[in-house]
Amino acid sequence: MGFLKEHLWTWGYVLDKVPSAAPFTFGRSRCSLETQSDYLGSEKTFYMNTMFNEEYIISTFTDPPWDPEVIENCVKNRLSAVHMERLKNMSEIFCTAEHLNYKDSSVKIAYASLKYKNIKGIHFDDFTPEQGGKMLPEIYDLIKEINPGLKISAVTYTHQKDEEFIPAVKYIDVFTRWCWVPSLDYWDHHAEDIFRLRDITGDDKKIIQGIYIHDFGSSGMPVTRCHHCVPRDIFKKSVEIICEHTWDGILDGIIIPQAAWFSFPSHREHVTWLKDYIDWFDATATVVD
């Protein structure tokens, strides 16, 4: 395995049926999470099936309502033996805690990690210090009592104030970084952003940069409003920058979301260019022991 692939994380949903509707996509996808991982050569992943339960989806995603296939093919079997079998080749899986049910779902994931040894952590998506930070000490103690080796990961966005995370730093092992609205300027100053975040987290925490293939941020809310990829020039620059900054040690890894988009013809040029770039980078990188 090449250098980048050792630091590459996938992100998405195991699909119980293909093609199927999947969260935050349009139409139907034939690409499940394990397929994306095989395509990119990654052995680490963020498993998102555990993020929502059926009740949350029905009550929250109403504009427009999500296709019932999402519940049937992405949610009902979450954290099942069937899913874990399909992810058996992954060396590290971070399972996402349920929105508005952080504590109970984290405990469930922690117990599952005793059976499925490649579950290495619990992930908090769309994390805010106000919403999730107050619960972290209790959740941390609960999961460490069940499995002391489990790690905690949390999303941070560039539009948040990093100082707000200071009380939560002691409980978080991995910070994932995201720029919600596509921006060439952000990637021009990417290293500065990561250094500022490091000032908050300290050097013993990992920072993994996520990039977007689909443009969720430009059209505001709901996120399903935009039907376009990230502009090609911004996407290419984001890939080039994060690869270099991972090589340089500024970053500890890269996240490529989300698996379902990989089979959409509208996203093919982005996906194939991404794979070609990662393969080229690894094939031309000499790693000296």
PDB file of C-alpha atoms in Angstrom:
ATOM      1  CA  MET A   1       0.000   0.000   0.000  1.00  0.00           C
ATOM      2  CA  GLY A   2       1.288   3.458  -0.905  1.00  0.00           C
ATOM      3  CA  PHE A   3       1.818   6.382   1.438  1.00  0.00           C
ATOM      4  CA  LEU A   4      -1.395   8.244   0.609  1.00  0.00           C
ATOM      5  CA  LYS A   5      -3.538   5.146   0.705  1.00  0.00           C
ATOM      6  CA  GLU A   6      -2.302   4.474   4.225  1.00  0.00           C
ATOM      7  CA  HIS A   7      -3.656   7.904   5.188  1.00  0.00           C
ATOM      8  CA  LEU A   8      -6.846   7.783   3.124  1.00  0.00           C
ATOM      9  CA  TRP A   9     -10.310   7.440   4.640  1.00  0.00           C
ATOM     10  CA  THR A  10     -13.540   6.787   2.797  1.00  0.00           C
ATOM     11  CA  TRP A  11     -16.949   7.961   4.003  1.00  0.00           C
ATOM     12  CA  GLY A  12     -20.459   6.848   3.214  1.00  0.00           C
ATOM     13  CA  TYR A  13     -23.120   4.180   3.473  1.00  0.00           C
ATOM     14  CA  VAL A  14     -23.238   0.438   3.030  1.00  0.00           C
ATOM     15  CA  LEU A  15     -26.164  -0.147   0.667  1.00  0.00           C
ATOM     16  CA  ASP A  16     -28.291  -3.232   1.249  1.00  0.00           C
ATOM     17  CA  LYS A  17     -29.681  -3.024  -2.282  1.00  0.00           C
ATOM     18  CA  VAL A  18     -28.302  -1.528  -5.476  1.00  0.00           C
ATOM     19  CA  PRO A  19     -29.217   0.665  -7.083  1.00  0.00           C
ATOM     20  CA  SER A  20     -30.737   2.542  -4.179  1.00  0.00           C
ATOM     21  CA  ALA A  21     -31.446   6.021  -2.982  1.00  0.00           C
ATOM     22  CA  ALA A  22     -28.816   7.167  -0.501  1.00  0.00           C
ATOM     23  CA  PRO A  23     -28.648  10.100   1.926  1.00  0.00           C
ATOM     24  CA  PHE A  24     -27.800  13.499   0.421  1.00  0.00           C
ATOM     25  CA  THR A  25     -27.768  12.311  -3.194  1.00  0.00           C
ATOM     26  CA  PHE A  26     -30.146  12.491  -6.129  1.00  0.00           C
ATOM     27  CA  GLY A  27     -31.431   9.488  -8.000  1.00  0.00           C
ATOM     28  CA  ARG A  28     -30.019   6.059  -7.179  1.00  0.00           C
ATOM     29  CA  SER A  29     -26.495   4.866  -6.575  1.00  0.00           C
ATOM     30  CA  ARG A  30     -24.881   1.526  -7.257  1.00  0.00           C
ATOM     31  CA  CYS A  31     -21.794   2.306  -5.157  1.00  0.00           C
ATOM     32  CA  SER A  32     -21.723   1.064  -1.581  1.00  0.00           C
ATOM     33  CA  LEU A  33     -19.110   2.110   0.972  1.00  0.00           C
ATOM     34  CA  GLU A  34     -16.969  -1.009   0.600  1.00  0.00           C
ATOM     35  CA  THR A  35     -16.968  -0.556  -3.188  1.00  0.00           C
ATOM     36  CA  GLN A  36     -15.688   3.007  -2.899  1.00  0.00           C
ATOM     37  CA  SER A  37     -12.975   1.787  -0.526  1.00  0.00           C
ATOM     38  CA  ASP A  38     -11.880  -0.957  -2.929  1.00  0.00           C
ATOM     39  CA  TYR A  39     -11.836   1.484  -5.841  1.00  0.00           C
ATOM     40  CA  LEU A  40      -9.587   3.961  -4.028  1.00  0.00           C
ATOM     41  CA  GLY A  41      -7.475   1.334  -2.262  1.00  0.00           C
ATOM     42  CA  SER A  42      -8.398   2.544   1.216  1.00  0.00           C
ATOM     43  CA  GLU A  43      -8.617   0.374   4.342  1.00  0.00           C
ATOM     44  CA  LYS A  44     -10.013   3.040   6.683  1.00  0.00           C
ATOM     45  CA  THR A  45     -13.535   4.366   6.676  1.00  0.00           C
ATOM     46  CA  PHE A  46     -16.219   6.453   8.338  1.00  0.00           C
ATOM     47  CA  TYR A  47     -19.372   4.333   8.450  1.00  0.00           C
ATOM     48  CA  MET A  48     -22.352   6.696   8.245  1.00  0.00           C
ATOM     49  CA  ASN A  49     -25.277   4.248   8.387  1.00  0.00           C
ATOM     50  CA  THR A  50     -25.450   4.708  12.152  1.00  0.00           C
ATOM     51  CA  MET A  51     -25.909   8.505  11.976  1.00  0.00           C
ATOM     52  CA  PHE A  52     -29.712   8.603  11.650  1.00  0.00           C
ATOM     53  CA  ASN A  53     -32.560   6.450  12.879  1.00  0.00           C
ATOM     54  CA  GLU A  54     -35.849   6.106  11.037  1.00  0.00           C
ATOM     55  CA  GLU A  55     -37.750   8.540  13.259  1.00  0.00           C
ATOM     56  CA  TYR A  56     -35.122  11.249  12.826  1.00  0.00           C
ATOM     57  CA  ILE A  57     -35.160  10.935   9.047  1.00  0.00           C
ATOM     58  CA  ILE A  58     -38.956  11.149   8.806  1.00  0.00           C
ATOM     59  CA  SER A  59     -39.220  14.153  11.124  1.00  0.00           C
ATOM     60  CA  THR A  60     -36.189  16.106   9.881  1.00  0.00           C
ATOM     61  CA  PHE A  61     -35.770  15.621   6.148  1.00  0.00           C
ATOM     62  CA  THR A  62     -39.055  16.961   4.841  1.00  0.00           C
ATOM     63  CA  ASP A  63     -37.999  19.420   2.127  1.00  0.00           C
ATOM     64  CA  PRO A  64     -38.311  17.239   0.109  1.00  0.00           C
ATOM     65  CA  PRO A  65     -38.941  14.016   2.077  1.00  0.00           C
ATOM     66  CA  TRP A  66     -36.253  11.400   1.656  1.00  0.00           C
ATOM     67  CA  ASP A  67     -36.980   8.394  -0.494  1.00  0.00           C
ATOM     68  CA  PRO A  68     -38.158   5.465   1.706  1.00  0.00           C
ATOM     69  CA  GLU A  69     -35.370   3.392   0.120  1.00  0.00           C
ATOM     70  CA  VAL A  70     -32.933   5.283   2.348  1.00  0.00           C
ATOM     71  CA  ILE A  71     -34.556   3.792   5.431  1.00  0.00           C
ATOM     72  CA  GLU A  72     -34.924   0.352   3.908  1.00  0.00           C
ATOM     73  CA  ASN A  73     -31.477   0.075   2.328  1.00  0.00           C
ATOM     74  CA  CYS A  74     -29.246   2.252   4.536  1.00  0.00           C
ATOM     75  CA  VAL A  75     -30.745   2.423   8.021  1.00  0.00           C
ATOM     76  CA  LYS A  76     -32.553  -0.770   8.987  1.00  0.00           C
ATOM     77  CA  ASN A  77     -29.436  -2.954   8.950  1.00  0.00           C
ATOM     78  CA  ARG A  78     -27.072  -0.433  10.492  1.00  0.00           C
ATOM     79  CA  LEU A  79     -24.303  -1.982  12.580  1.00  0.00           C
ATOM     80  CA  SER A  80     -25.484  -5.460  11.593  1.00  0.00           C
ATOM     81  CA  ALA A  81     -23.387  -8.568  11.115  1.00  0.00           C
ATOM     82  CA  VAL A  82     -24.149  -8.306   7.399  1.00  0.00           C
ATOM     83  CA  HIS A  83     -22.650  -4.822   7.187  1.00  0.00           C
ATOM     84  CA  MET A  84     -19.640  -5.708   9.277  1.00  0.00           C
ATOM     85  CA  GLU A  85     -18.966  -8.720   7.060  1.00  0.00           C
ATOM     86  CA  ARG A  86     -18.925  -6.471   4.021  1.00  0.00           C
ATOM     87  CA  LEU A  87     -16.486  -4.158   5.810  1.00  0.00           C
ATOM     88  CA  LYS A  88     -14.270  -6.952   7.121  1.00  0.00           C
ATOM     89  CA  ASN A  89     -11.317  -5.850   4.975  1.00  0.00           C
ATOM     90  CA  MET A  90     -11.252  -2.421   6.588  1.00  0.00           C
ATOM     91  CA  SER A  91      -8.534  -2.042   9.190  1.00  0.00           C
ATOM     92  CA  GLU A  92     -10.222   0.910  10.911  1.00  0.00           C
ATOM     93  CA  ILE A  93     -13.903   1.816  11.078  1.00  0.00           C
ATOM     94  CA  PHE A  94     -15.268   4.892  12.819  1.00  0.00           C
ATOM     95  CA  CYS A  95     -19.037   4.532  13.338  1.00  0.00           C
ATOM     96  CA  THR A  96     -21.052   7.734  13.489  1.00  0.00           C
ATOM     97  CA  ALA A  97     -23.197   8.412  16.543  1.00  0.00           C
ATOM     98  CA  GLU A  98     -26.887   9.154  15.983  1.00  0.00           C
ATOM     99  CA  HIS A  99     -28.005  12.748  15.902  1.00  0.00           C
ATOM    100  CA  LEU A 100     -29.941  13.661  19.073  1.00  0.00           C
ATOM    101  CA  ASN A 101     -29.062  10.248  20.498  1.00  0.00           C
ATOM    102  CA  TYR A 102     -25.335  10.575  21.036  1.00  0.00           C
ATOM    103  CA  LYS A 103     -25.058   8.732  24.347  1.00  0.00           C
ATOM    104  CA  ASP A 104     -27.169   5.632  23.710  1.00  0.00           C
ATOM    105  CA  SER A 105     -25.856   5.130  20.180  1.00  0.00           C
ATOM    106  CA  SER A 106     -22.249   5.570  21.335  1.00  0.00           C
ATOM    107  CA  VAL A 107     -22.740   2.868  23.955  1.00  0.00           C
ATOM    108  CA  LYS A 108     -24.221   0.566  21.311  1.00  0.00           C
ATOM    109  CA  ILE A 109     -21.224   1.150  19.036  1.00  0.00           C
ATOM    110  CA  ALA A 110     -18.827   0.553  21.922  1.00  0.00           C
ATOM    111  CA  TYR A 111     -20.383  -2.840  22.652  1.00  0.00           C
ATOM    112  CA  ALA A 112     -20.307  -3.699  18.938  1.00  0.00           C
ATOM    113  CA  SER A 113     -16.579  -2.931  18.898  1.00  0.00           C
ATOM    114  CA  LEU A 114     -15.987  -5.809  21.302  1.00  0.00           C
ATOM    115  CA  LYS A 115     -17.268  -8.188  18.634  1.00  0.00           C
ATOM    116  CA  TYR A 116     -16.041  -6.403  15.515  1.00  0.00           C
ATOM    117  CA  LYS A 117     -12.439  -5.603  16.280  1.00  0.00           C
ATOM    118  CA  ASN A 118     -11.963  -3.245  13.327  1.00  0.00           C
ATOM    119  CA  ILE A 119     -14.391  -0.749  14.872  1.00  0.00           C
ATOM    120  CA  LYS A 120     -11.819   1.617  16.297  1.00  0.00           C
ATOM    121  CA  GLY A 121     -13.812   4.729  17.063  1.00  0.00           C
ATOM    122  CA  ILE A 122     -17.013   6.734  17.378  1.00  0.00           C
ATOM    123  CA  HIS A 123     -17.575   9.745  15.184  1.00  0.00           C
ATOM    124  CA  PHE A 124     -19.666  12.859  15.858  1.00  0.00           C
ATOM    125  CA  ASP A 125     -20.819  14.532  12.642  1.00  0.00           C
ATOM    126  CA  ASP A 126     -21.945  18.180  12.544  1.00  0.00           C
ATOM    127  CA  PHE A 127     -20.518  18.495  16.036  1.00  0.00           C
ATOM    128  CA  THR A 128     -21.014  21.734  17.925  1.00  0.00           C
ATOM    129  CA  PRO A 129     -19.544  22.401  21.357  1.00  0.00           C
ATOM    130  CA  GLU A 130     -22.950  23.653  22.547  1.00  0.00           C
ATOM    131  CA  GLN A 131     -24.866  20.597  21.363  1.00  0.00           C
ATOM    132  CA  GLY A 132     -22.371  17.808  21.873  1.00  0.00           C
ATOM    133  CA  GLY A 133     -19.675  19.170  24.131  1.00  0.00           C
ATOM    134  CA  LYS A 134     -21.675  18.966  27.346  1.00  0.00           C
ATOM    135  CA  MET A 135     -22.297  15.252  26.798  1.00  0.00           C
ATOM    136  CA  LEU A 136     -18.733  14.321  25.886  1.00  0.00           C
ATOM    137  CA  PRO A 137     -17.352  13.712  29.397  1.00  0.00           C
ATOM    138  CA  GLU A 138     -20.130  11.233  30.207  1.00  0.00           C
ATOM    139  CA  ILE A 139     -19.932   9.547  26.792  1.00  0.00           C
ATOM    140  CA  TYR A 140     -16.141   9.352  27.057  1.00  0.00           C
ATOM    141  CA  ASP A 141     -16.323   7.620  30.441  1.00  0.00           C
ATOM    142  CA  LEU A 142     -19.039   5.215  29.281  1.00  0.00           C
ATOM    143  CA  ILE A 143     -17.285   4.032  26.136  1.00  0.00           C
ATOM    144  CA  LYS A 144     -13.868   3.814  27.782  1.00  0.00           C
ATOM    145  CA  GLU A 145     -15.359   1.574  30.449  1.00  0.00           C
ATOM    146  CA  ILE A 146     -16.652  -0.719  27.700  1.00  0.00           C
ATOM    147  CA  ASN A 147     -13.630  -0.548  25.387  1.00  0.00           C
ATOM    148  CA  PRO A 148     -10.654   1.526  26.575  1.00  0.00           C
ATOM    149  CA  GLY A 149      -9.122   1.435  23.092  1.00  0.00           C
ATOM    150  CA  LEU A 150     -11.953   3.267  21.345  1.00  0.00           C
ATOM    151  CA  LYS A 151     -11.246   6.732  20.014  1.00  0.00           C
ATOM    152  CA  ILE A 152     -13.539   9.712  19.502  1.00  0.00           C
ATOM    153  CA  SER A 153     -13.645  11.769  16.324  1.00  0.00           C
ATOM    154  CA  ALA A 154     -15.535  14.997  15.692  1.00  0.00           C
ATOM    155  CA  VAL A 155     -16.235  17.226  12.699  1.00  0.00           C
ATOM    156  CA  THR A 156     -15.018  20.806  12.746  1.00  0.00           C
ATOM    157  CA  TYR A 157     -15.926  23.383  10.107  1.00  0.00           C
ATOM    158  CA  THR A 158     -13.849  26.356   9.095  1.00  0.00           C
ATOM    159  CA  HIS A 159     -16.790  28.689   9.799  1.00  0.00           C
ATOM    160  CA  GLN A 160     -16.851  27.641  13.459  1.00  0.00           C
ATOM    161  CA  LYS A 161     -14.767  29.362  16.109  1.00  0.00           C
ATOM    162  CA  ASP A 162     -11.979  26.948  16.993  1.00  0.00           C
ATOM    163  CA  GLU A 163     -11.734  28.354  20.517  1.00  0.00           C
ATOM    164  CA  GLU A 164     -15.153  26.884  21.288  1.00  0.00           C
ATOM    165  CA  PHE A 165     -13.619  23.408  21.072  1.00  0.00           C
ATOM    166  CA  ILE A 166     -11.086  23.969  23.846  1.00  0.00           C
ATOM    167  CA  PRO A 167     -13.203  22.307  26.597  1.00  0.00           C
ATOM    168  CA  ALA A 168     -13.815  19.273  24.339  1.00  0.00           C
ATOM    169  CA  VAL A 169     -10.212  18.713  23.230  1.00  0.00           C
ATOM    170  CA  LYS A 170      -9.337  16.350  26.082  1.00  0.00           C
ATOM    171  CA  TYR A 171     -12.097  13.953  24.969  1.00  0.00           C
ATOM    172  CA  ILE A 172     -11.468  14.007  21.203  1.00  0.00           C
ATOM    173  CA  ASP A 173      -8.686  12.033  19.532  1.00  0.00           C
ATOM    174  CA  VAL A 174      -9.316  12.896  15.872  1.00  0.00           C
ATOM    175  CA  PHE A 175     -10.503  16.231  14.483  1.00  0.00           C
ATOM    176  CA  THR A 176     -11.860  16.173  10.953  1.00  0.00           C
ATOM    177  CA  ARG A 177     -11.698  19.488   9.095  1.00  0.00           C
ATOM    178  CA  TRP A 178     -14.170  20.741   6.472  1.00  0.00           C
ATOM    179  CA  CYS A 179     -14.689  23.878   4.389  1.00  0.00           C
ATOM    180  CA  TRP A 180     -18.438  23.908   3.693  1.00  0.00           C
ATOM    181  CA  VAL A 181     -18.551  26.442   0.846  1.00  0.00           C
ATOM    182  CA  PRO A 182     -16.122  25.798  -2.058  1.00  0.00           C
ATOM    183  CA  SER A 183     -13.319  28.344  -1.953  1.00  0.00           C
ATOM    184  CA  LEU A 184     -10.044  28.722  -3.841  1.00  0.00           C
ATOM    185  CA  ASP A 185      -8.941  31.201  -1.211  1.00  0.00           C
ATOM    186  CA  TYR A 186      -9.318  28.626   1.555  1.00  0.00           C
ATOM    187  CA  TRP A 187      -6.965  26.231  -0.191  1.00  0.00           C
ATOM    188  CA  ASP A 188      -4.477  29.065  -0.787  1.00  0.00           C
ATOM    189  CA  HIS A 189      -4.278  29.446   3.001  1.00  0.00           C
ATOM    190  CA  HIS A 190      -4.965  25.863   4.020  1.00  0.00           C
ATOM    191  CA  ALA A 191      -1.777  25.322   6.027  1.00  0.00           C
ATOM    192  CA  GLU A 192      -2.498  28.428   8.096  1.00  0.00           C
ATOM    193  CA  ASP A 193      -5.953  27.090   8.949  1.00  0.00           C
ATOM    194  CA  ILE A 194      -4.566  23.745  10.081  1.00  0.00           C
ATOM    195  CA  PHE A 195      -1.846  25.421  12.157  1.00  0.00           C
ATOM    196  CA  ARG A 196      -4.524  27.508  13.914  1.00  0.00           C
ATOM    197  CA  LEU A 197      -6.504  24.375  14.674  1.00  0.00           C
ATOM    198  CA  ARG A 198      -3.332  22.649  15.954  1.00  0.00           C
ATOM    199  CA  ASP A 199      -2.849  25.523  18.373  1.00  0.00           C
ATOM    200  CA  ILE A 200      -6.194  24.498  19.889  1.00  0.00           C
ATOM    201  CA  THR A 201      -5.864  20.703  19.721  1.00  0.00           C
ATOM    202  CA  GLY A 202      -2.189  20.265  20.520  1.00  0.00           C
ATOM    203  CA  ASP A 203       0.241  18.046  18.628  1.00  0.00           C
ATOM    204  CA  ASP A 204      -0.972  14.767  20.148  1.00  0.00           C
ATOM    205  CA  LYS A 205      -4.348  14.924  18.368  1.00  0.00           C
ATOM    206  CA  LYS A 206      -4.861  13.920  14.734  1.00  0.00           C
ATOM    207  CA  ILE A 207      -6.312  16.262  12.121  1.00  0.00           C
ATOM    208  CA  ILE A 208      -7.810  14.690   9.011  1.00  0.00           C
ATOM    209  CA  GLN A 209      -8.945  16.924   6.162  1.00  0.00           C
ATOM    210  CA  GLY A 210     -12.181  16.183   4.367  1.00  0.00           C
ATOM    211  CA  ILE A 211     -12.935  17.359   0.852  1.00  0.00           C
ATOM    212  CA  TYR A 212     -16.210  17.529  -1.030  1.00  0.00           C
ATOM    213  CA  ILE A 213     -16.937  16.156  -4.479  1.00  0.00           C
ATOM    214  CA  HIS A 214     -20.517  17.418  -4.462  1.00  0.00           C
ATOM    215  CA  ASP A 215     -21.207  21.096  -3.787  1.00  0.00           C
ATOM    216  CA  PHE A 216     -23.436  21.053  -0.710  1.00  0.00           C
ATOM    217  CA  GLY A 217     -22.528  24.496   0.570  1.00  0.00           C
ATOM    218  CA  SER A 218     -23.039  27.054  -2.176  1.00  0.00           C
ATOM    219  CA  SER A 219     -26.844  27.004  -2.270  1.00  0.00           C
ATOM    220  CA  GLY A 220     -27.517  27.224   1.436  1.00  0.00           C
ATOM    221  CA  MET A 221     -30.108  25.000   3.101  1.00  0.00           C
ATOM    222  CA  PRO A 222     -31.480  22.479   2.528  1.00  0.00           C
ATOM    223  CA  VAL A 223     -28.309  20.800   1.295  1.00  0.00           C
ATOM    224  CA  THR A 224     -30.294  18.934  -1.360  1.00  0.00           C
ATOM    225  CA  ARG A 225     -30.889  22.168  -3.240  1.00  0.00           C
ATOM    226  CA  CYS A 226     -27.657  22.079  -5.266  1.00  0.00           C
ATOM    227  CA  HIS A 227     -27.325  19.489  -8.047  1.00  0.00           C
ATOM    228  CA  HIS A 228     -23.725  20.223  -9.026  1.00  0.00           C
ATOM    229  CA  CYS A 229     -20.227  19.010  -8.298  1.00  0.00           C
ATOM    230  CA  VAL A 230     -17.712  21.249  -6.601  1.00  0.00           C
ATOM    231  CA  PRO A 231     -16.275  23.493  -9.364  1.00  0.00           C
ATOM    232  CA  ARG A 232     -13.498  21.555 -11.060  1.00  0.00           C
ATOM    233  CA  ASP A 233     -10.716  24.060 -10.406  1.00  0.00           C
ATOM    234  CA  ILE A 234     -11.502  24.164  -6.688  1.00  0.00           C
ATOM    235  CA  PHE A 235     -11.820  20.382  -6.475  1.00  0.00           C
ATOM    236  CA  LYS A 236      -8.480  19.763  -8.181  1.00  0.00           C
ATOM    237  CA  LYS A 237      -6.753  22.310  -6.004  1.00  0.00           C
ATOM    238  CA  SER A 238      -8.225  20.780  -2.838  1.00  0.00           C
ATOM    239  CA  VAL A 239      -6.911  17.336  -3.800  1.00  0.00           C
ATOM    240  CA  GLU A 240      -3.470  18.636  -4.690  1.00  0.00           C
ATOM    241  CA  ILE A 241      -3.166  20.621  -1.468  1.00  0.00           C
ATOM    242  CA  ILE A 242      -4.297  17.876   0.911  1.00  0.00           C
ATOM    243  CA  CYS A 243      -2.031  15.316  -0.711  1.00  0.00           C
ATOM    244  CA  GLU A 244       0.987  17.584  -0.320  1.00  0.00           C
ATOM    245  CA  HIS A 245       0.058  18.546   3.224  1.00  0.00           C
ATOM    246  CA  THR A 246      -0.399  14.919   4.220  1.00  0.00           C
ATOM    247  CA  TRP A 247       3.009  14.111   2.743  1.00  0.00           C
ATOM    248  CA  ASP A 248       4.523  17.070   4.604  1.00  0.00           C
ATOM    249  CA  GLY A 249       2.954  16.015   7.900  1.00  0.00           C
ATOM    250  CA  ILE A 250       0.751  19.089   8.209  1.00  0.00           C
ATOM    251  CA  LEU A 251      -2.229  16.714   8.038  1.00  0.00           C
ATOM    252  CA  ASP A 252      -2.637  13.219   9.435  1.00  0.00           C
ATOM    253  CA  GLY A 253      -4.970  12.017   6.715  1.00  0.00           C
ATOM    254  CA  ILE A 254      -7.592  12.640   4.048  1.00  0.00           C
ATOM    255  CA  ILE A 255     -11.325  11.893   3.899  1.00  0.00           C
ATOM    256  CA  ILE A 256     -13.128  11.355   0.587  1.00  0.00           C
ATOM    257  CA  PRO A 257     -16.937  11.482   0.907  1.00  0.00           C
ATOM    258  CA  GLN A 258     -19.327  10.128  -0.024  1.00  0.00           C
ATOM    259  CA  ALA A 259     -19.438   6.711  -1.597  1.00  0.00           C
ATOM    260  CA  ALA A 260     -22.821   6.993  -3.303  1.00  0.00           C
ATOM    261  CA  TRP A 261     -21.668   9.798  -5.607  1.00  0.00           C
ATOM    262  CA  PHE A 262     -18.953   7.596  -7.093  1.00  0.00           C
ATOM    263  CA  SER A 263     -21.317   5.843  -9.510  1.00  0.00           C
ATOM    264  CA  PHE A 264     -23.102   8.973 -10.761  1.00  0.00           C
ATOM    265  CA  PRO A 265     -22.126   9.914 -14.360  1.00  0.00           C
ATOM    266  CA  SER A 266     -22.373  13.577 -13.333  1.00  0.00           C
ATOM    267  CA  HIS A 267     -19.449  13.040 -10.918  1.00  0.00           C
ATOM    268  CA  ARG A 268     -17.384  10.658 -13.029  1.00  0.00           C
ATOM    269  CA  GLU A 269     -14.739  13.164 -14.153  1.00  0.00           C
ATOM    270  CA  HIS A 270     -14.098  14.255 -10.557  1.00  0.00           C
ATOM    271  CA  VAL A 271     -13.936  10.676  -9.292  1.00  0.00           C
ATOM    272  CA  THR A 272     -11.657   9.317 -12.006  1.00  0.00           C
ATOM    273  CA  TRP A 273      -9.356  12.341 -11.799  1.00  0.00           C
ATOM    274  CA  LEU A 274      -9.156  11.880  -8.016  1.00  0.00           C
ATOM    275  CA  LYS A 275      -8.217   8.212  -8.289  1.00  0.00           C
ATOM    276  CA  ASP A 276      -5.668   8.913 -11.012  1.00  0.00           C
ATOM    277  CA  TYR A 277      -4.066  11.654  -8.909  1.00  0.00           C
ATOM    278  CA  ILE A 278      -3.831   9.480  -5.791  1.00  0.00           C
ATOM    279  CA  ASP A 279      -2.390   6.586  -7.813  1.00  0.00           C
ATOM    280  CA  TRP A 280       0.117   8.903  -9.497  1.00  0.00           C
ATOM    281  CA  PHE A 281       1.139  10.468  -6.188  1.00  0.00           C
ATOM    282  CA  ASP A 282       1.745   7.111  -4.542  1.00  0.00           C
ATOM    283  CA  ALA A 283       3.487   5.593  -7.555  1.00  0.00           C
ATOM    284  CA  THR A 284       6.000   8.445  -7.695  1.00  0.00           C
ATOM    285  CA  ALA A 285       6.598   8.861  -3.953  1.00  0.00           C
ATOM    286  CA  THR A 286       9.723   7.203  -2.573  1.00  0.00           C
ATOM    287  CA  VAL A 287       9.340   6.404   1.108  1.00  0.00           C
ATOM    288  CA  VAL A 288      12.693   6.017   2.842  1.00  0.00           C
ATOM    289  CA  ASP A 289      12.790   4.161   6.169  1.00  0.00           C
TER     290      ASP A 289
END
